Coordinates of C-alpha atoms in Angstrom, one line a residue:
Chain A
M1 CA 0.0 0.0 0.0
N2 CA 1.3 3.4 -0.9
H3 CA 1.2 6.4 1.5
S4 CA 1.5 10.0 0.5
I5 CA 3.2 12.5 2.8
S6 CA 4.4 16.0 2.5
L7 CA 7.3 17.6 4.2
T8 CA 8.9 21.0 4.2
V9 CA 12.7 20.4 3.8
N10 CA 15.0 23.4 4.1
G11 CA 12.2 25.7 3.3
A12 CA 10.8 23.9 0.2
R13 CA 7.6 21.9 0.3
R14 CA 8.1 18.3 -1.0
E15 CA 5.5 15.6 -1.7
F16 CA 6.5 11.9 -1.4
V17 CA 4.8 8.6 -2.2
L18 CA 6.1 5.9 0.1
D19 CA 5.7 2.4 -1.1
D20 CA 7.1 1.1 2.2
P21 CA 6.3 2.4 5.7
R22 CA 9.8 1.4 7.0
V23 CA 11.5 4.4 5.5
T24 CA 13.1 6.6 8.1
L25 CA 13.5 10.4 7.8
L26 CA 17.3 9.7 7.5
D27 CA 16.9 7.4 4.5
L28 CA 14.3 9.6 2.9
L29 CA 16.7 12.6 3.0
R30 CA 19.7 10.6 1.8
E31 CA 18.2 8.3 -0.7
R32 CA 15.2 10.2 -2.1
L33 CA 16.4 13.8 -1.8
H34 CA 20.2 13.0 -2.1
L35 CA 20.8 15.3 0.9
T36 CA 23.7 13.3 2.1
G37 CA 25.0 15.8 4.6
T38 CA 23.0 14.0 7.2
K39 CA 25.1 11.0 8.1
K40 CA 24.1 7.4 8.9
G41 CA 26.5 6.4 11.7
C42 CA 25.0 3.8 14.0
D43 CA 21.4 3.9 12.6
R44 CA 20.3 3.1 16.2
G45 CA 20.0 6.5 17.9
Q46 CA 23.3 6.2 19.7
C47 CA 25.8 8.4 17.8
G48 CA 23.9 11.6 16.8
A49 CA 25.4 11.7 13.3
C50 CA 21.9 11.8 11.8
T51 CA 20.7 14.8 13.9
I52 CA 18.3 17.1 12.1
L53 CA 15.8 19.7 13.3
V54 CA 12.1 18.7 13.0
D55 CA 9.7 21.6 13.7
G56 CA 12.7 23.4 15.3
K57 CA 13.8 20.6 17.6
R58 CA 16.8 18.4 17.2
I59 CA 16.1 14.7 16.9
N60 CA 17.8 11.5 15.6
S61 CA 16.5 11.1 12.1
C62 CA 17.4 7.4 12.1
L63 CA 14.7 6.6 14.7
A64 CA 12.0 8.6 13.0
L65 CA 9.6 7.0 10.5
A66 CA 9.0 9.4 7.6
I67 CA 5.4 8.3 7.4
S68 CA 4.8 9.4 10.9
H69 CA 6.1 12.9 10.3
D70 CA 3.7 13.9 7.6
G71 CA 3.5 17.7 7.6
A72 CA 6.8 18.2 9.5
D73 CA 9.2 21.1 8.9
I74 CA 12.7 19.8 8.5
L75 CA 16.1 21.5 8.6
T76 CA 19.2 19.7 7.6
I77 CA 22.9 20.8 7.4
E78 CA 22.3 21.7 3.7
G79 CA 19.8 24.3 4.8
V80 CA 21.6 26.2 7.6
G81 CA 23.8 28.5 5.5
R82 CA 22.8 31.2 3.1
G83 CA 24.4 30.6 -0.3
D84 CA 28.1 30.8 0.3
Q85 CA 27.6 32.4 3.7
L86 CA 28.2 29.9 6.5
H87 CA 25.9 29.7 9.5
P88 CA 27.8 31.1 12.5
V89 CA 28.1 27.6 14.1
Q90 CA 29.6 26.3 10.9
A91 CA 32.1 29.1 10.9
A92 CA 32.9 28.6 14.5
F93 CA 33.6 24.8 13.9
I94 CA 36.2 25.8 11.2
A95 CA 37.8 28.5 13.4
H96 CA 38.2 26.1 16.4
D97 CA 39.0 22.9 14.6
G98 CA 35.8 21.3 15.8
F99 CA 36.4 18.2 13.7
Q100 CA 39.0 15.9 12.2
C101 CA 37.5 13.3 9.8
G102 CA 34.2 15.3 9.6
F103 CA 31.8 12.5 9.6
C104 CA 30.0 13.5 12.8
T105 CA 30.2 17.2 12.0
P106 CA 26.8 17.8 10.4
G107 CA 25.2 16.1 13.3
Q108 CA 27.3 18.1 15.8
I109 CA 26.4 21.4 14.1
M110 CA 22.7 20.6 13.9
S111 CA 22.7 19.5 17.5
A112 CA 24.5 22.8 18.5
I113 CA 22.0 24.9 16.6
G114 CA 19.2 23.0 18.3
M115 CA 20.8 23.4 21.7
M116 CA 21.3 27.1 21.3
S117 CA 17.6 27.6 20.5
E118 CA 16.7 25.5 23.6
A119 CA 18.7 28.1 25.6
Q120 CA 19.7 25.3 28.1
A121 CA 23.5 25.7 28.1
G122 CA 24.4 29.3 27.8
N123 CA 28.2 29.9 28.1
D124 CA 28.8 27.1 30.6
P125 CA 31.2 24.5 29.1
E126 CA 30.0 21.8 31.5
R127 CA 26.4 22.4 30.3
I128 CA 27.5 22.4 26.7
R129 CA 29.2 19.0 27.1
E130 CA 26.1 17.7 28.9
C131 CA 23.7 19.1 26.3
M132 CA 25.8 17.8 23.4
S133 CA 26.3 14.3 24.9
G134 CA 24.1 12.7 22.2
N135 CA 26.7 13.4 19.6
L136 CA 29.7 11.2 19.6
C137 CA 33.0 12.1 17.9
R138 CA 35.3 9.1 17.5
C139 CA 38.2 11.3 16.5
G140 CA 37.9 13.0 19.9
A141 CA 37.6 16.6 18.7
Y142 CA 35.4 17.4 21.7
A143 CA 37.7 20.2 23.0
G144 CA 37.4 22.0 19.7
I145 CA 33.7 21.3 19.5
V146 CA 33.0 22.9 22.9
D147 CA 35.2 25.9 22.0
A148 CA 33.3 26.3 18.7
V149 CA 29.9 26.2 20.5
L150 CA 31.0 28.6 23.1
D151 CA 32.2 31.0 20.4
A152 CA 29.0 30.7 18.4
Q153 CA 26.9 31.2 21.6
A154 CA 28.9 34.3 22.5
G155 CA 28.4 35.7 18.9
M156 CA 24.7 35.0 19.2
D157 CA 24.5 36.7 22.6
E158 CA 26.3 39.7 21.2
S159 CA 24.0 40.1 18.2
N160 CA 21.0 39.7 20.5
Q161 CA 22.3 42.5 22.7
R162 CA 22.9 44.7 19.7
R163 CA 19.4 44.0 18.5
S164 CA 17.8 44.8 21.9
A165 CA 20.0 47.9 22.4
Chain B
M1 CA 13.3 -4.8 9.8
K2 CA 10.2 -7.0 9.2
Q3 CA 7.5 -5.6 7.0
F4 CA 4.5 -4.2 8.8
D5 CA 1.2 -2.5 8.1
Y6 CA 0.9 1.2 9.1
V7 CA -2.3 2.5 10.6
R8 CA -3.0 6.1 11.6
P9 CA -6.2 6.2 13.7
A10 CA -8.2 9.4 14.0
T11 CA -9.5 8.8 17.5
V12 CA -8.4 7.0 20.6
A13 CA -11.3 4.5 20.2
E14 CA -10.0 3.7 16.7
A15 CA -6.5 3.3 18.0
V16 CA -7.6 0.9 20.7
A17 CA -9.6 -1.2 18.2
A18 CA -6.7 -1.3 15.8
A19 CA -4.1 -2.2 18.5
A20 CA -6.2 -4.9 20.1
Q21 CA -5.5 -7.2 17.1
P22 CA -2.8 -9.8 17.6
G23 CA 0.6 -8.7 16.4
A24 CA -0.2 -4.9 16.7
A25 CA 2.0 -2.4 18.5
Y26 CA 1.5 1.3 19.3
L27 CA 4.0 3.7 17.7
A28 CA 4.7 7.0 19.5
A29 CA 8.1 8.6 18.9
G30 CA 9.6 5.2 18.3
T31 CA 12.9 6.0 19.9
N32 CA 12.9 2.6 21.6
L33 CA 10.6 0.6 19.3
L34 CA 12.3 1.4 16.0
D35 CA 15.6 0.4 17.6
L36 CA 14.1 -2.9 18.7
M37 CA 12.5 -3.4 15.3
K38 CA 15.8 -2.8 13.4
G39 CA 17.5 -5.4 15.6
G40 CA 14.7 -7.9 15.0
V41 CA 13.9 -8.0 18.8
S42 CA 10.4 -6.6 18.2
R43 CA 8.6 -7.8 15.1
P44 CA 5.1 -6.3 15.0
D45 CA 2.8 -7.0 12.1
R46 CA 1.0 -3.7 12.5
L47 CA 2.0 -0.3 13.8
V48 CA -0.7 1.9 15.2
D49 CA 0.7 5.5 15.0
V50 CA -0.8 7.5 17.9
T51 CA 1.3 10.6 17.4
H52 CA -1.4 12.4 15.4
L53 CA -4.2 11.9 18.0
D54 CA -5.5 15.1 19.5
G55 CA -5.5 16.1 23.1
L56 CA -2.7 13.8 24.4
D57 CA 0.1 16.4 24.4
R58 CA -1.0 18.7 27.2
I59 CA 0.2 19.4 30.8
E60 CA -2.9 20.3 32.8
R61 CA -3.0 21.7 36.3
L62 CA -5.9 20.1 38.0
A63 CA -8.3 22.0 40.3
D64 CA -7.5 19.6 43.2
G65 CA -3.8 20.6 43.0
G66 CA -2.6 17.6 41.0
V67 CA -1.2 17.6 37.5
R68 CA -2.2 15.5 34.5
I69 CA 0.5 14.9 31.9
G70 CA -0.7 13.7 28.4
A71 CA 1.0 10.6 27.2
L72 CA 2.4 12.3 24.1
V73 CA 4.1 15.2 26.0
S74 CA 7.8 14.9 25.1
N75 CA 10.3 14.2 27.9
A76 CA 12.0 17.5 27.1
D77 CA 8.8 19.6 27.1
L78 CA 7.8 18.2 30.5
A79 CA 11.3 18.7 32.1
H80 CA 11.5 22.3 30.8
D81 CA 7.9 23.2 31.8
A82 CA 8.9 25.8 34.5
D83 CA 5.8 25.2 36.7
F84 CA 6.1 21.5 36.5
A85 CA 9.9 21.5 37.3
K86 CA 9.3 23.8 40.3
S87 CA 6.5 21.6 41.6
Y88 CA 8.1 18.2 40.9
P89 CA 11.9 18.9 40.8
A90 CA 13.0 15.3 41.2
V91 CA 10.9 14.3 38.2
A92 CA 12.4 17.0 36.1
E93 CA 15.9 16.1 37.2
A94 CA 15.3 12.5 36.4
L95 CA 14.0 13.3 33.0
L96 CA 17.0 15.5 32.2
S97 CA 19.4 12.8 33.4
G98 CA 18.0 10.3 30.9
A99 CA 19.1 9.6 27.3
S100 CA 20.4 12.5 25.1
A101 CA 18.8 15.9 24.2
Q102 CA 17.8 14.5 20.8
L103 CA 16.0 11.5 22.3
R104 CA 14.4 13.6 25.0
N105 CA 13.0 15.9 22.3
A106 CA 11.3 13.0 20.7
A107 CA 10.5 10.4 23.4
T108 CA 7.1 10.6 25.0
V109 CA 5.8 10.2 28.5
G110 CA 3.8 7.1 27.6
G111 CA 6.7 5.6 25.7
N112 CA 9.1 6.2 28.6
L113 CA 6.9 4.2 30.9
L114 CA 6.7 1.3 28.4
Q115 CA 10.3 1.2 27.2
R116 CA 11.9 -2.2 27.3
T117 CA 14.9 -3.4 29.3
R118 CA 18.4 -2.7 27.9
C119 CA 19.6 -6.2 29.0
A120 CA 22.1 -7.1 26.2
Y121 CA 20.8 -10.6 26.0
F122 CA 17.3 -9.3 25.4
Y123 CA 18.7 -7.3 22.5
D124 CA 20.9 -10.0 21.0
T125 CA 18.6 -12.3 19.1
A126 CA 21.3 -15.0 19.1
S127 CA 21.0 -15.3 22.9
R128 CA 18.4 -17.1 24.9
C129 CA 16.0 -14.7 26.6
N130 CA 12.7 -15.6 28.4
K131 CA 11.4 -12.1 28.0
R132 CA 11.9 -12.0 24.2
E133 CA 11.0 -15.7 23.6
A134 CA 9.1 -17.3 26.5
G135 CA 10.7 -20.5 27.8
S136 CA 13.9 -20.2 25.8
G137 CA 16.1 -19.6 28.8
C138 CA 18.2 -16.7 30.2
D139 CA 21.8 -16.2 29.0
A140 CA 22.1 -13.2 31.3
R141 CA 22.1 -15.5 34.3
D142 CA 25.6 -16.8 33.6
G143 CA 26.6 -13.9 31.4
E144 CA 27.8 -10.3 31.7
N145 CA 25.4 -9.3 34.4
R146 CA 27.1 -6.7 36.6
T147 CA 24.3 -4.2 35.8
H148 CA 21.4 -6.6 36.3
A149 CA 18.7 -6.8 39.0
V150 CA 19.3 -7.2 42.8
L151 CA 15.6 -7.0 43.8
G152 CA 12.6 -8.8 42.6
W153 CA 14.3 -11.0 40.1
S154 CA 13.7 -14.6 39.3
E155 CA 15.7 -17.5 37.9
N156 CA 13.8 -16.8 34.6
C157 CA 14.8 -13.1 34.3
I158 CA 17.2 -10.7 35.9
A159 CA 16.6 -7.7 33.6
T160 CA 16.0 -4.2 35.0
H161 CA 13.6 -1.5 33.9
P162 CA 15.7 1.3 32.5
S163 CA 13.5 4.4 33.1
D164 CA 14.7 7.3 35.2
F165 CA 11.4 9.2 34.9
C166 CA 9.5 6.3 36.5
V167 CA 11.6 6.4 39.7
P168 CA 10.4 9.7 41.2
L169 CA 7.0 9.2 39.6
V170 CA 6.5 5.9 41.6
A171 CA 7.8 7.6 44.7
L172 CA 5.1 10.4 44.3
D173 CA 2.2 7.9 43.8
A174 CA 1.7 8.6 40.1
I175 CA -1.4 7.2 38.5
V176 CA -1.6 5.9 35.0
E177 CA -4.8 6.6 32.9
I178 CA -5.5 3.8 30.4
E179 CA -8.0 3.6 27.6
G180 CA -8.9 0.1 26.7
R181 CA -11.5 -2.1 25.0
N182 CA -13.7 -1.7 28.0
G183 CA -13.3 2.1 28.4
R184 CA -11.2 4.2 30.7
R185 CA -9.5 2.9 33.8
E186 CA -6.6 4.0 36.0
I187 CA -4.0 2.1 38.0
A188 CA -1.1 3.1 40.3
L189 CA 2.2 3.3 38.4
D190 CA 3.5 0.9 41.0
E191 CA 1.1 -1.7 39.5
L192 CA 1.9 -1.0 35.9
H193 CA 5.2 -3.0 35.7
R194 CA 5.3 -6.6 36.7
L195 CA 8.1 -8.5 38.4
P196 CA 9.3 -11.4 36.2
G197 CA 8.4 -14.5 38.2
D198 CA 7.7 -17.4 35.8
T199 CA 6.4 -15.1 33.1
P200 CA 9.0 -12.4 32.3
E201 CA 7.5 -12.0 28.8
R202 CA 4.5 -10.3 30.5
E203 CA 6.0 -7.0 31.5
S204 CA 3.0 -4.9 32.4
A205 CA -0.6 -4.9 33.6
L206 CA -1.7 -3.7 30.1
E207 CA -4.1 -5.9 28.0
P208 CA -4.1 -6.0 24.2
G209 CA -5.3 -2.6 22.9
D210 CA -4.7 -0.7 26.1
L211 CA -3.3 2.8 25.5
I212 CA -1.8 4.9 28.2
V213 CA -3.4 8.3 27.6
A214 CA -2.0 10.2 30.6
V215 CA 0.0 10.1 33.9
R216 CA -1.4 11.9 36.9
L217 CA 0.3 13.1 40.0
P218 CA -2.0 13.5 43.0
P219 CA -2.2 16.7 45.0
A220 CA 0.1 15.5 47.8
A221 CA 3.0 15.1 45.3
R222 CA 3.5 18.8 45.2
G223 CA 4.1 18.8 49.0
F224 CA 7.7 17.5 48.5
A225 CA 8.9 20.2 46.2
A226 CA 11.2 21.8 48.8
H227 CA 13.1 18.6 49.5
A228 CA 13.3 16.4 46.4
R229 CA 16.2 14.9 44.5
Y230 CA 17.1 12.3 41.9
L231 CA 20.5 10.8 42.0
K232 CA 21.9 8.5 39.4
V233 CA 25.2 6.6 39.2
R234 CA 26.1 5.5 35.6
D235 CA 29.1 4.2 33.9
R236 CA 29.7 7.5 32.2
T237 CA 28.6 11.0 33.3
S238 CA 26.0 11.6 30.6
Y239 CA 23.9 9.7 28.1
A240 CA 23.9 6.4 30.0
F241 CA 21.4 4.3 31.8
A242 CA 21.5 4.0 35.6
V243 CA 23.6 1.4 37.3
V244 CA 21.7 2.5 40.4
S245 CA 19.5 5.5 41.0
A246 CA 17.3 6.9 43.7
A247 CA 14.5 9.4 44.1
A248 CA 14.2 10.9 47.5
A249 CA 11.5 13.3 48.6
L250 CA 10.9 14.6 52.1
R251 CA 8.2 16.7 53.8
I252 CA 10.0 18.4 56.7
E253 CA 8.0 20.1 59.4
N254 CA 9.5 21.7 62.6
G255 CA 12.9 20.0 62.0
K256 CA 11.4 16.5 61.6
I257 CA 10.5 14.4 58.6
A258 CA 6.7 14.4 58.4
E259 CA 6.7 12.1 55.4
A260 CA 9.4 10.5 53.2
R261 CA 9.2 9.0 49.8
L262 CA 11.9 6.8 48.3
A263 CA 12.3 4.8 45.2
L264 CA 15.2 3.0 43.4
G265 CA 16.0 2.7 39.8
G266 CA 18.2 0.2 37.9
V267 CA 17.7 -2.5 40.6
A268 CA 14.6 -4.4 39.5
A269 CA 12.2 -5.1 36.6
K270 CA 10.2 -2.1 37.8
P271 CA 10.8 1.2 39.5
W272 CA 11.3 0.1 43.1
R273 CA 9.3 1.9 45.8
A274 CA 11.0 1.4 49.2
R275 CA 8.1 1.7 51.6
A276 CA 9.8 0.0 54.5
A277 CA 12.5 2.7 54.3
E278 CA 9.9 5.4 54.2
D279 CA 8.3 4.0 57.4
V280 CA 11.4 4.4 59.5
L281 CA 11.8 8.0 58.4
R282 CA 8.4 9.1 59.7
N283 CA 8.6 11.6 62.6
V284 CA 12.4 11.5 63.0
A285 CA 15.0 14.2 62.5
P286 CA 16.7 14.1 59.1
T287 CA 20.0 12.7 60.3
V288 CA 22.6 10.5 58.6
D289 CA 21.9 7.8 61.1
A290 CA 18.2 7.8 60.2
F291 CA 19.1 7.8 56.5
Q292 CA 21.5 4.9 57.0
E293 CA 18.8 2.9 58.8
A294 CA 16.4 3.7 55.9
A295 CA 19.0 2.6 53.3
W296 CA 19.4 -0.7 55.2
R297 CA 15.7 -1.3 55.2
A298 CA 15.4 -0.4 51.5
L299 CA 17.9 -3.2 50.5
T300 CA 17.0 -5.8 53.1
D301 CA 15.6 -8.2 50.5
A302 CA 18.3 -7.5 47.9
K303 CA 20.5 -10.4 46.6
P304 CA 23.0 -10.5 43.8
S305 CA 21.8 -12.1 40.5
G306 CA 25.4 -12.4 39.2
D307 CA 28.5 -10.2 39.4
N308 CA 26.5 -7.4 40.9
A309 CA 26.7 -7.7 44.6
F310 CA 28.4 -4.3 44.5
K311 CA 25.1 -2.7 43.4
I312 CA 23.5 -3.5 46.8
E313 CA 26.1 -1.5 48.7
L314 CA 26.1 1.1 46.0
A315 CA 22.3 1.4 46.3
R316 CA 22.6 1.9 50.1
R317 CA 25.1 4.7 49.6
I318 CA 23.0 6.3 46.9
V319 CA 19.9 6.2 49.1
V320 CA 21.8 7.9 52.0
R321 CA 23.2 10.5 49.7
A322 CA 19.9 11.2 47.9
L323 CA 18.2 11.6 51.2
T324 CA 21.0 13.9 52.5
L325 CA 20.7 16.0 49.3
A326 CA 16.9 16.1 49.6
A327 CA 17.1 17.1 53.3
A328 CA 19.5 20.0 52.4
G329 CA 16.8 21.3 50.1
T330 CA 16.0 21.3 46.4
P331 CA 18.5 23.6 44.7
A332 CA 17.2 26.7 43.0
R333 CA 18.4 25.3 39.7
I334 CA 18.8 21.8 38.4
P335 CA 22.6 21.1 38.5
A336 CA 24.7 21.4 35.4
L337 CA 25.0 17.6 35.3
P338 CA 21.4 16.5 36.2
A339 CA 21.3 13.8 38.9
S340 CA 25.1 13.3 38.8
P341 CA 26.9 12.5 42.0
F342 CA 29.8 14.4 40.4
A343 CA 27.8 17.6 39.9
S344 CA 29.8 20.6 41.1
T345 CA 26.8 21.9 43.1
S346 CA 26.3 18.7 45.0
G347 CA 27.5 19.8 48.4
A348 CA 26.7 16.4 49.9
I349 CA 28.7 14.5 52.4
H350 CA 30.0 11.1 51.4
A351 CA 27.9 8.5 53.3

């Protein structure tokens, strides 16, 4: 039995016909839309490489059935920058060497963007490590990742202050 | 993953009818179920997706002073609800100590209650497991079992229930609202999960088609807000299941404990309410001696199920420390590392 769903992916509305309800959001993004920035690491919700934002919240796309998310608004790593202009979190990861092999990086960045909008960590490195614990980096670039998130958070705080001043 | 039929009911009644069929399972966020299905541990013929049902995602303050939490409220939304966290701080701390931020954003209240054990032999379909396949045996019994149960286990199953959320909930007398084929009913959370006995494959009091629609905390639960903590020892600081955890909540009047609540996690197939320990804490001063007596009572019936005798002593110490922290007062903010004994704000003595 075929199921029709519609999703908004990086701002564009897309219609899909699913001939199999087993398709996860991760596989839909990678195999149907060829948005391969979202990575398949463990495929079991343990590594965070597949992190995307669904309706503004970070989740593991490997543990989400596409069919169950009919109508959802999805943001992936491909949708965070503006043309050639990097998202501030992307720029901060480059500035602070927040990666080595890069495989976990899209998930780390999506998770950091989600975390900053949750406003749960602020500029406390201990909180950042805690709030980012769902993203593993087997190269061990954690020190750079925390620095990058701190820097991006500081930049966001500054621009918020400017806006309210 | 085995093929399945996908059903999206429009009403709770339709959901119950669809899920009452043999081989059917409810799908909420799927953070545990999809993992189990990918591993071939769960093999439902039909998934009944309840995530689009109306009215199950609300946190309602009740006129009597209680609170009603819809089954589809996410773990994160509940923990970050300021009024909820203030009224039930140990519940919020437990929620934030569980899983990862991504999983907490997706995982639901109802799903948290019904998540399955993380026993590695349950997950490994090449191993014998009485819970996964009734009567097949238990490879955990002589296997790697340092994290397994020390209370309420049987020769047939030594698995633990992994939820953090359930531990303070059971301490606070949470009630589970269930919609079933014969209409609405409610049971105490303490009666939802079953101990293994001879039928470890039967994990809960739910019947086919039963849908948890809400969890309620009675008015009295709010009375512990000033002295409530959840403490959780795990093999790594974050994103790990409890080796042992404890929820402690006290009502202190005129320097004495008027009422105590205590429950343990990671020690049994259900969140473990320690009523005998609560009894010895009534009308006594909140002292370390009293807490040590309570800890002793809480673990009186404990026995190792394998290489886990250490969990009994660990549980005693966690009980003393959780009670000590609770007596000191609920901190104004949840610690940077929720429920961690290594939290920089702990300020607790070592029992």
